[in-house]
Coordinates of C-alpha atoms and ligand atoms in Angstrom, one line a residue:
X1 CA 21.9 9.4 92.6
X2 CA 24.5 12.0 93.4
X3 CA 25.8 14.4 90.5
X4 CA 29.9 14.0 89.9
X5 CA 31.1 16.6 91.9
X6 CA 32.7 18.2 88.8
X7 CA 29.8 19.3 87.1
X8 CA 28.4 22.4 87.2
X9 CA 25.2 22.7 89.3
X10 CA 23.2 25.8 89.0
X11 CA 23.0 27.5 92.1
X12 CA 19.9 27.5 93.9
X13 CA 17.5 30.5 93.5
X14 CA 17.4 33.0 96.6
X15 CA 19.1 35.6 97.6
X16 CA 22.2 36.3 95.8
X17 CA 25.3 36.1 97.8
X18 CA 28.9 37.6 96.7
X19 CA 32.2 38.4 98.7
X20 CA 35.6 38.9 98.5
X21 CA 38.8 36.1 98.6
X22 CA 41.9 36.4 99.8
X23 CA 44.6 35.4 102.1
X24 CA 44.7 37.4 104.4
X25 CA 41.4 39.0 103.8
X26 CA 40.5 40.5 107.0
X27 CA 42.1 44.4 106.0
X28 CA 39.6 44.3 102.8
X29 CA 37.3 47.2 102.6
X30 CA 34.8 45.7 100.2
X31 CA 32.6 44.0 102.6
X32 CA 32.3 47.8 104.1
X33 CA 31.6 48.6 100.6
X34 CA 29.3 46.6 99.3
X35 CA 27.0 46.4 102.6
X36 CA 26.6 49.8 102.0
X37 CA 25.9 49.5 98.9
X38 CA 23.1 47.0 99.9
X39 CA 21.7 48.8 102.7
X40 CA 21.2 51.8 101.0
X41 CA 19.7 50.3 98.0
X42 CA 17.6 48.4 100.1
X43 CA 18.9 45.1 98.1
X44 CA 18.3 41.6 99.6
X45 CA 22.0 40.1 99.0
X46 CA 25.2 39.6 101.5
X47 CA 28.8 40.5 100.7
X48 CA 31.0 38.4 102.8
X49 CA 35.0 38.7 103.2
X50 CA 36.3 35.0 102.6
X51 CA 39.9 33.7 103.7
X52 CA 41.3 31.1 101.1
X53 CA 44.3 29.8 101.3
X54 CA 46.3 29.9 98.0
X55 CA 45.8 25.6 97.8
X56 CA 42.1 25.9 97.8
X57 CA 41.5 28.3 95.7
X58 CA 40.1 26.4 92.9
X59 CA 38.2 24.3 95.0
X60 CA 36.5 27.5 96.2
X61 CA 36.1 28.7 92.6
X62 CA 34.0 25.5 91.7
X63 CA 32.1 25.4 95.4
X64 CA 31.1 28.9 95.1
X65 CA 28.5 29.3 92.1
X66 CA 26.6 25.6 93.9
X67 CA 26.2 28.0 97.1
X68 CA 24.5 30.7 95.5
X69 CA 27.6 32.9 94.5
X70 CA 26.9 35.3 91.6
X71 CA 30.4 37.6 92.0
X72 CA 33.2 37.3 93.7
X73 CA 36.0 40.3 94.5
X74 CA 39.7 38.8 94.0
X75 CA 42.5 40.1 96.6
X76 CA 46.2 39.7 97.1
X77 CA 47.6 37.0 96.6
X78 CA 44.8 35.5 94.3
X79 CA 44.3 38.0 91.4
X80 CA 46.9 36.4 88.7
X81 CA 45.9 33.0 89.6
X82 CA 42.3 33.3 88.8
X83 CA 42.8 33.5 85.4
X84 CA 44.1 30.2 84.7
X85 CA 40.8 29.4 86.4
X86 CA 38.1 30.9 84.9
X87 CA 36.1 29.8 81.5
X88 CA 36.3 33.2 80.1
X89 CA 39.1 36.1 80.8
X90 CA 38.2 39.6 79.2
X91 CA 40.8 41.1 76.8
X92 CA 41.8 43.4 79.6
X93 CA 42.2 41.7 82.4
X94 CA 44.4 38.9 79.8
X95 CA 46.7 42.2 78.9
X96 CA 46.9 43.3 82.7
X97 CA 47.7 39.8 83.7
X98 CA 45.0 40.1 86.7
X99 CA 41.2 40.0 87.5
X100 CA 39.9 41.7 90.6
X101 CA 35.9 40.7 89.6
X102 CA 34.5 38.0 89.3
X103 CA 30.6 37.3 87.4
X104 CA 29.4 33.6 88.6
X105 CA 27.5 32.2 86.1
X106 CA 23.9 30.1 86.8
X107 CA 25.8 27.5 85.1
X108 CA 28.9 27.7 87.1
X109 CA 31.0 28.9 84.6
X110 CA 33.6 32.0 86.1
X111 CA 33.6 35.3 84.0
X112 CA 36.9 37.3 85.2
X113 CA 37.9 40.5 84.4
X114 CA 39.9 43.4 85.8
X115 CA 38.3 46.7 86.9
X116 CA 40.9 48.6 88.5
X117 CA 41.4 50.4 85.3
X118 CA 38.3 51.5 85.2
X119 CA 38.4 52.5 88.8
X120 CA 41.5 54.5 88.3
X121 CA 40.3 56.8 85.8
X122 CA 36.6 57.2 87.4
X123 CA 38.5 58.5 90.2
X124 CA 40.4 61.0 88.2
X125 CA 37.6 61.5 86.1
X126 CA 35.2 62.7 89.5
X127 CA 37.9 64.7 91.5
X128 CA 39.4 66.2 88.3
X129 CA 37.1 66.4 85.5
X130 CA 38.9 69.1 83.6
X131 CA 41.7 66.5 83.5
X132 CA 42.8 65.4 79.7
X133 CA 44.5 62.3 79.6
X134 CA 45.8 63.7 76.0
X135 CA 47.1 66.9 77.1
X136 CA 50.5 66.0 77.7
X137 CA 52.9 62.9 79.1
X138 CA 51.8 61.1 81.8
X139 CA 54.6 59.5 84.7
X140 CA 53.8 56.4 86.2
X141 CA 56.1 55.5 89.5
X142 CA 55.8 51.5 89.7
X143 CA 55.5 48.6 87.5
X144 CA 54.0 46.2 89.7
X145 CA 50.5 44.6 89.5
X146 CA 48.3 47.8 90.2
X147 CA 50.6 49.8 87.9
X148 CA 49.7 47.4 84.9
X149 CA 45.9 48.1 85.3
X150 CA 46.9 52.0 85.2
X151 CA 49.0 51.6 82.5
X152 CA 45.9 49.6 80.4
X153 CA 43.6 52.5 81.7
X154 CA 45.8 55.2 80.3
X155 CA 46.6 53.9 77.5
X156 CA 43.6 52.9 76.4
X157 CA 42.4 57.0 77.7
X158 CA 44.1 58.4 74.8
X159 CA 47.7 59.3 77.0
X160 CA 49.8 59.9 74.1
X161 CA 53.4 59.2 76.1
X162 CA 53.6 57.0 79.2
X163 CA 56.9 57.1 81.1
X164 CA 57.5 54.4 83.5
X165 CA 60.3 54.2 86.4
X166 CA 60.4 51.5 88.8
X167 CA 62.5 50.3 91.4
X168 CA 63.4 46.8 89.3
X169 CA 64.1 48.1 85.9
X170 CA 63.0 44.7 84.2
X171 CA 59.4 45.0 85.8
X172 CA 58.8 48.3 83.6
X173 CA 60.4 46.8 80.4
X174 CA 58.1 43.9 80.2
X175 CA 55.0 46.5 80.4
X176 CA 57.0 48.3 77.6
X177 CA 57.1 44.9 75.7
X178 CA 53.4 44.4 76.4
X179 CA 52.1 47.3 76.3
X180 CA 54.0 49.0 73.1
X181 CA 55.6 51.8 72.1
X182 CA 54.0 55.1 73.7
X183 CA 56.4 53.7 76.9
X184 CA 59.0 55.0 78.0
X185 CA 61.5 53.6 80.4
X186 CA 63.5 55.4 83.1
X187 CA 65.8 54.3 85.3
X188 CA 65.1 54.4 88.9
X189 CA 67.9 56.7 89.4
X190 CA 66.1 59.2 87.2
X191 CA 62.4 59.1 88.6
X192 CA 63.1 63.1 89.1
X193 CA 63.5 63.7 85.7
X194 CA 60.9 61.9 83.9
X195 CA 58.0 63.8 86.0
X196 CA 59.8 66.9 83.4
X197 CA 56.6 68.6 81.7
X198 CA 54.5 65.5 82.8
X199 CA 50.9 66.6 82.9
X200 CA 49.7 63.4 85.0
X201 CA 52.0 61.6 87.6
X202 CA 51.0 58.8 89.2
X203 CA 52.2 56.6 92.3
X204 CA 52.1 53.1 92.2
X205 CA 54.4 51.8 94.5
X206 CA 53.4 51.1 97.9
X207 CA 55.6 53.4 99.4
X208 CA 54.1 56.0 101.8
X209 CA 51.2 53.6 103.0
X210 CA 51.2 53.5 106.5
X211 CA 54.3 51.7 108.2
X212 CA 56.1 52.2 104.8
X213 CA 59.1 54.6 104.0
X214 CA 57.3 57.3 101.8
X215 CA 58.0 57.6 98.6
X216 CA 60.8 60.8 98.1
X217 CA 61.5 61.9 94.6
X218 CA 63.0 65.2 93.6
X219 CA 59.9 68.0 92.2
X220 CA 62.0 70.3 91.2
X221 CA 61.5 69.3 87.1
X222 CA 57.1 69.0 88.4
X223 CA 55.0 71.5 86.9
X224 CA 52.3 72.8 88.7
X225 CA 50.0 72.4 86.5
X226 CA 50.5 68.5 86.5
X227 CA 47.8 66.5 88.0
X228 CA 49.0 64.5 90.8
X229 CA 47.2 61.1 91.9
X230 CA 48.8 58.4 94.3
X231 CA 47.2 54.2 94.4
X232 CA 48.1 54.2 98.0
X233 CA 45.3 55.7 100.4
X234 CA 45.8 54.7 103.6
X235 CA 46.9 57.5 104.4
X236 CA 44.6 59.3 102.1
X237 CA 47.0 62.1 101.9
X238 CA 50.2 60.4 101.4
X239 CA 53.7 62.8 101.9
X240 CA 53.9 62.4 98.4
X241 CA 50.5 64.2 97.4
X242 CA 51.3 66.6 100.4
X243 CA 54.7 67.1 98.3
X244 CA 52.9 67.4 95.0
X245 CA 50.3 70.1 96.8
X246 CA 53.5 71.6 98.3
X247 CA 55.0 72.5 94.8
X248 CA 51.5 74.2 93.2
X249 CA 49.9 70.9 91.8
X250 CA 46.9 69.5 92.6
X251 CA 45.7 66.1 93.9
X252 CA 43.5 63.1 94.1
X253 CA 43.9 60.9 96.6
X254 CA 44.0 57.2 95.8
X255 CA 40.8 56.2 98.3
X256 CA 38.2 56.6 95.1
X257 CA 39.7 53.8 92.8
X258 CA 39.1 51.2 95.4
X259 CA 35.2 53.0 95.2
X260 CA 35.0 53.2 91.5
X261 CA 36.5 49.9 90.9
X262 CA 33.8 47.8 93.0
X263 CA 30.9 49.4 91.2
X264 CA 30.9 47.4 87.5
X265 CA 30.8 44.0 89.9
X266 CA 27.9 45.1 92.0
X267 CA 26.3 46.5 89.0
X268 CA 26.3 43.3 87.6
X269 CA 25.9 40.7 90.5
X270 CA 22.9 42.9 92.5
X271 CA 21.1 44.7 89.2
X272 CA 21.6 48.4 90.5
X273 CA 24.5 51.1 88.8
X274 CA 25.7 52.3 92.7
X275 CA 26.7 55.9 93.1
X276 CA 30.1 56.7 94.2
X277 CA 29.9 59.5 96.3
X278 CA 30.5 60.8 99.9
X279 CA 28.3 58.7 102.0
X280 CA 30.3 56.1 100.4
X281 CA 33.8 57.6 101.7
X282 CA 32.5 58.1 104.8
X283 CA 31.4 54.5 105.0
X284 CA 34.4 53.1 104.0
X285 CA 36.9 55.3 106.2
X286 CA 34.7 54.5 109.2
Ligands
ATR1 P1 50.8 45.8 93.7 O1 49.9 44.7 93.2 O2 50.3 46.6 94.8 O3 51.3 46.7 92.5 P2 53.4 44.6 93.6 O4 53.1 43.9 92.3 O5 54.2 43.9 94.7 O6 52.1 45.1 94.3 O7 54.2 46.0 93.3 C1 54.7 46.9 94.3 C2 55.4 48.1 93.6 O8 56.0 48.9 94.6 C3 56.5 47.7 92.7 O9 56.6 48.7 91.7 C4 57.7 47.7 93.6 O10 58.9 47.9 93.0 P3 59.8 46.5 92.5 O11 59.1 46.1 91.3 O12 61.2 47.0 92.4 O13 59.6 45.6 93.7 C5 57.4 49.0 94.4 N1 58.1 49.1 95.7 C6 57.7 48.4 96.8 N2 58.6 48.8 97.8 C7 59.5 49.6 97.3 C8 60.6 50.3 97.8 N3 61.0 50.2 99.0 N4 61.3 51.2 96.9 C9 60.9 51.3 95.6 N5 59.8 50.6 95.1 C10 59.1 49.8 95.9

């Protein structure tokens, strides 16, 4: 007799599949990612990119684990609605308000939490290791969903002050409410003065990605000494790093948080910690 189509089946054993869903999903870099990732640790798994459409989602969700899934990577538009559809939500990914990774449970139960974070400040962390969240305010340009993982990350880094500006003033007072009381808000007006002895300053807008206007603030109040890092990387050096270069500071470009971000979730769905380095880069920008 068939099983109700509700209940959990535990996948069947072989050769663990995971992938990336989203709609559209064909610009994702993960499946470059991963693969190499597999290939070079000689692991016997597939990371496939997977369009679903915003109405199936949680049909895919409870399909997924019966086909042998055991992680899943979470794309525009899907990463806030996954939550509402997962057994268990860590506390971060519940504060962010989005999950990029997916673990797949044997018993079909979902496990979602958000990595991005993590992936932010592992990029910082490799490019700039004298960097010291502590040292000094940090300026974050944005309040959308990527800024909300940075804002988690650098909070939770020790940043003492975190200033926020963003386009729609609201956006950066609900992360205030959230997030507490080491943020400040600027107006958008005013971007140009907040980045005044800001030791980190961060870009997470998507202005400046390719077929965007860039992202133009005034750098006169910008010390050199800040460390400047940007979320969009395509292109890697966006004119606002080549700006933020231009005026003494240095940069990280925004490429290595995608890297970082993917390597908890392959860590946990394939059994091997995968080093971020420059094969990977080169991979990935192939
Ligand atoms: P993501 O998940 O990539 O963060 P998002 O939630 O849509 O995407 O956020 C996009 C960010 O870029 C927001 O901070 C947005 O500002 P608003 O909240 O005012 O929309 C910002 N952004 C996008 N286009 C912009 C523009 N032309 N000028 C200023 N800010 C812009």
């Amino acid at each position: 007799m068939s099983k109700n189509s509700d209940t959990p089946t535990p996948a069947a054993p072989g050769i663990p599949l995971a992938g990336v869903i989203g709609w559209p999903v064909a610009h994702s870099r993960s499946p470059r990612l991963h693969g190499h990732w597999l290939r070079r640790y000689g692991i016997a798994g597939h990371y496939i990119p997977m369009p679903v459409r915003p109405e199936h989602l949680a049909e895919a969700l409870r399909t997924l684990p019966r086909l042998g899934f055991v992680g899943i990577n979470v794309t525009i538009p899907h990463k806030e609605a996954v939550l509402a559809l997962a057994d268990h939500v860590t506390d971060r990914a519940a504060l962010i308000g989005a999950a990029n990774t997916l673990i797949l449970r044997p018993d079909g139960k979902i496990h979602a939490d958000n990595t991005d974070g993590y992936g932010f400040i592992a990029n910082l962390r490799q490019h700039a290791p004298d960097w010291r969240p502590e040292i000094g305010p940090a300026a974050l340009i944005g309040a959308g969903g990527a800024a909300r993982a940075v804002v988690a990350s650098l909070l939770d880094a020790g940043v003492r002050e975190l200033r926020i500006a963003n386009r729609t003033r609201l956006r950066a007072e609900q992360i205030r409410t959230e997030f507490g009381a080491r943020i400040t808000v600027y107006d958008w007006a005013q971007a140009g003065n907040m980045l005044e002895g800001a030791a980190t300053v961060v870009n997470a807008t998507s202005m400046g990605m390719d077929g965007k206007p860039a992202l133009r603030l005034p750098l006169d109040a910008l010390s050199p000494d800040a460390l400047v890092t940007d979320l969009v990387y395509t292109p890697l050096d966006t004119p606002f790093l080549v700006a933020a270069r231009a005026q003494g500071c240095r940069t990280v470009d925004g490429l290595g948080m995608l890297l970082h971000q993917a390597a908890p979730g392959f860590e946990r769905w394939f059994g091997t910690r995968p080093q971020v380095d420059d094969d990977l880069r080169r991979a990935v920008l192939a």
